[in-house]
CSV table of C-alpha atoms in Angstrom, one decimal:
chain,number,residue,atom,x,y,z
Q,292,ALA,CA,-0.6,-61.8,12.5
Q,293,GLY,CA,1.1,-59.7,9.9
Q,294,LEU,CA,1.5,-56.1,8.7
Q,295,TRP,CA,-1.0,-54.4,6.5
Q,296,SER,CA,0.0,-51.1,4.8
Q,297,ARG,CA,-1.6,-48.8,2.3
Q,298,VAL,CA,0.0,-45.8,0.6
Q,299,VAL,CA,-2.2,-42.8,0.4
Q,300,THR,CA,-1.3,-39.8,-1.7
Q,301,PHE,CA,-3.1,-36.5,-1.6
Q,302,THR,CA,-2.6,-33.1,-3.1
Q,303,VAL,CA,-3.3,-29.8,-1.5
Q,304,LYS,CA,-4.4,-27.3,-4.1
Q,305,ARG,CA,-3.9,-23.6,-3.8
Q,306,PRO,CA,-7.2,-21.7,-2.9
Q,307,SER,CA,-8.7,-19.8,-5.8
Q,308,ASP,CA,-8.5,-16.0,-6.1
Q,309,LEU,CA,-6.0,-15.4,-3.3
Q,310,LYS,CA,-5.6,-11.7,-2.5
Q,311,VAL,CA,-3.5,-9.6,-0.1
Q,312,VAL,CA,-4.9,-6.1,0.6
Q,313,ILE,CA,-3.3,-3.5,2.8
Q,314,GLN,CA,-5.6,-2.6,5.8
Q,315,THR,CA,-3.1,-0.4,7.8
Q,316,GLU,CA,-0.3,1.4,6.0
Q,317,PRO,CA,3.2,1.2,7.6
Q,318,ALA,CA,4.2,4.6,9.0
Q,319,HIS,CA,6.6,6.3,11.4
Q,320,ASN,CA,6.1,9.6,13.2
Q,321,VAL,CA,9.6,9.9,14.7
Q,322,VAL,CA,12.3,11.1,12.3
Q,323,ASP,CA,15.7,12.6,12.9
Q,324,SER,CA,16.7,16.2,12.0
Q,325,SER,CA,17.2,15.3,8.4
Q,326,GLY,CA,13.7,13.9,8.1
Q,327,LEU,CA,14.8,10.2,8.0
Q,328,ILE,CA,13.7,7.2,10.0
Q,329,LYS,CA,16.7,5.7,11.7
Q,330,THR,CA,17.3,2.0,10.8
Q,331,LEU,CA,16.9,-0.4,13.7
Q,332,THR,CA,13.8,1.5,14.8
Q,333,PHE,CA,10.5,-0.3,14.9
Q,334,LEU,CA,7.8,1.5,12.9
Q,335,SER,CA,5.4,3.4,15.1
Q,336,GLN,CA,2.5,2.3,13.0
Q,337,GLN,CA,2.8,-1.4,12.2
Q,338,PRO,CA,1.1,-2.6,9.0
Q,339,ALA,CA,-1.8,-5.0,8.7
Q,340,VAL,CA,-3.1,-6.8,5.7
Q,341,VAL,CA,-6.3,-8.8,4.9
Q,342,VAL,CA,-5.8,-12.2,3.2
Q,343,THR,CA,-8.8,-13.6,1.3
Q,344,ALA,CA,-9.4,-16.7,-0.9
Q,345,GLY,CA,-12.4,-16.6,-3.2
Q,346,GLY,CA,-13.7,-13.5,-1.4
Q,347,SER,CA,-13.6,-15.1,2.1
Q,348,PRO,CA,-11.1,-14.5,4.9
Q,349,LEU,CA,-8.2,-16.9,4.9
Q,350,GLU,CA,-7.0,-18.0,8.4
Q,351,GLY,CA,-3.4,-19.1,9.1
Q,352,ALA,CA,-1.7,-17.3,6.2
Q,353,VAL,CA,1.8,-15.8,6.8
Q,354,VAL,CA,2.8,-12.7,4.9
Q,355,THR,CA,6.2,-11.1,4.4
Q,356,ALA,CA,6.9,-7.4,4.3
Q,357,GLU,CA,9.3,-6.4,1.5
Q,358,PHE,CA,10.7,-2.9,1.2
Q,359,VAL,CA,11.0,-1.8,-2.4
Q,360,PRO,CA,13.4,1.2,-2.8
Q,361,PHE,CA,12.8,3.8,-5.4
Q,362,SER,CA,15.1,3.5,-8.4
Q,363,GLY,CA,18.4,5.1,-7.6
Q,364,GLY,CA,16.9,5.9,-4.1
Q,365,GLY,CA,19.4,4.3,-1.8
Q,366,LEU,CA,21.1,1.1,-0.8
Q,367,PHE,CA,19.3,-1.9,0.6
Q,368,ASP,CA,20.8,-5.4,0.6
Q,369,ARG,CA,19.2,-8.6,1.7
Q,370,LEU,CA,21.2,-10.5,4.3
Q,371,THR,CA,20.5,-13.8,2.5
Q,372,ASP,CA,19.8,-14.7,-1.1
Q,373,ILE,CA,17.3,-17.5,-0.3
Q,374,GLU,CA,13.9,-16.4,-1.7
Q,375,GLY,CA,11.2,-16.3,0.9
Q,376,TYR,CA,13.6,-16.8,3.8
Q,377,SER,CA,15.0,-14.3,6.3
Q,378,PRO,CA,16.8,-14.9,9.6
Q,379,LEU,CA,15.0,-11.9,10.8
Q,380,PRO,CA,11.6,-12.7,12.2
Q,381,MET,CA,10.4,-9.1,11.9
Q,382,ILE,CA,9.6,-9.3,8.2
Q,383,TYR,CA,7.0,-12.0,8.8
Q,384,SER,CA,3.4,-11.3,10.0
Q,385,SER,CA,1.6,-13.3,12.6
Q,386,PRO,CA,-0.6,-15.9,11.0
Q,387,SER,CA,-3.9,-14.3,9.7
Q,388,ASP,CA,-6.8,-14.6,12.1
Q,389,SER,CA,-10.3,-15.8,11.4
Q,390,ASN,CA,-11.0,-12.4,9.8
Q,391,GLY,CA,-8.0,-12.9,7.4
Q,392,ILE,CA,-6.0,-10.1,9.2
Q,393,ALA,CA,-2.3,-10.6,9.4
Q,394,GLN,CA,-0.3,-8.1,11.4
Q,395,TRP,CA,3.2,-7.2,12.3
Q,396,SER,CA,4.4,-6.1,15.7
Q,397,MET,CA,8.0,-5.3,15.2
Q,398,LEU,CA,8.6,-4.3,11.6
Q,399,ALA,CA,11.8,-2.3,11.2
Q,400,MET,CA,14.5,-1.6,8.6
Q,401,ILE,CA,17.7,-3.3,9.7
Q,402,ASP,CA,20.2,-1.5,7.5
Q,403,GLY,CA,20.5,0.7,4.4
Q,404,TYR,CA,19.4,4.1,3.4
Q,405,GLY,CA,17.0,5.7,1.0
Q,406,CYS,CA,13.3,6.0,0.3
Q,407,GLY,CA,10.7,3.5,-0.9
Q,408,GLN,CA,7.5,1.7,-0.2
Q,409,TYR,CA,6.5,-1.7,1.2
Q,410,LYS,CA,4.6,-4.4,-0.5
Q,411,PHE,CA,3.4,-7.5,1.2
Q,412,VAL,CA,3.8,-11.1,-0.2
Q,413,LEU,CA,1.9,-14.2,0.8
Q,414,VAL,CA,4.6,-16.7,1.8
Q,415,TYR,CA,5.1,-19.6,-0.7
Q,416,ASP,CA,2.2,-18.5,-2.9
Q,417,GLU,CA,3.9,-15.3,-4.1
Q,418,VAL,CA,0.6,-13.4,-4.1
Q,419,GLU,CA,1.5,-9.7,-3.7
Q,420,SER,CA,-0.4,-6.7,-2.4
Q,421,ASP,CA,-0.3,-3.4,-4.2
Q,422,MET,CA,2.5,-1.1,-3.1
Q,423,SER,CA,1.8,0.8,0.1
Q,424,MET,CA,0.7,4.4,-0.4
Q,425,SER,CA,3.1,5.7,2.2
Q,426,THR,CA,6.7,6.6,1.3
Q,427,LEU,CA,9.2,5.9,4.0
Q,428,CYS,CA,12.8,7.2,4.0
Q,429,PHE,CA,15.4,5.5,6.1
Q,430,GLY,CA,18.9,6.7,7.3
Q,431,ASN,CA,21.6,4.7,8.9
Q,432,ALA,CA,21.4,4.5,12.7
Q,433,PHE,CA,25.2,4.5,13.0
Q,434,GLN,CA,28.0,6.0,11.0
Q,435,PHE,CA,31.2,4.0,10.9
Q,436,GLU,CA,34.5,5.2,9.7
Q,437,ILE,CA,38.1,4.1,10.0
Q,438,LYS,CA,40.0,6.7,12.1
Q,439,SER,CA,43.4,5.2,11.3
Q,440,GLN,CA,44.5,2.3,9.2
Q,441,PRO,CA,45.8,-0.7,11.2
Q,442,PRO,CA,49.5,-1.4,10.8
């Protein structure tokens, strides 16, 4: 009778040579009369990236899509200031498969306007892809204005 306990400590090390490489560029083929993609519209060509560690595919990795506006090219604000967190599930990829491919199914710009490119960042390891080659320009889906001031 009695209780036997043993404390075990282990450390998980980051895999060597992590890489995120864009396989499918984000794109959209439906624009408004001004040539802009309306916010709140899912991109018609959803991106995909390949995640590797030491030259081999990495399964189970989650990647975020981050829109990087051109300098002076518009207004884009995060809804939160918590790095690596978003209440919007659309910025996260599905976990990478056995070939290391992580994909998005509903990537969209929620709000803001202007032009820029996407980069893709491995969650928690902060390994970034190169910038996407495609430039995307977004415009507001809705225009709000105050017609008359309240009393």
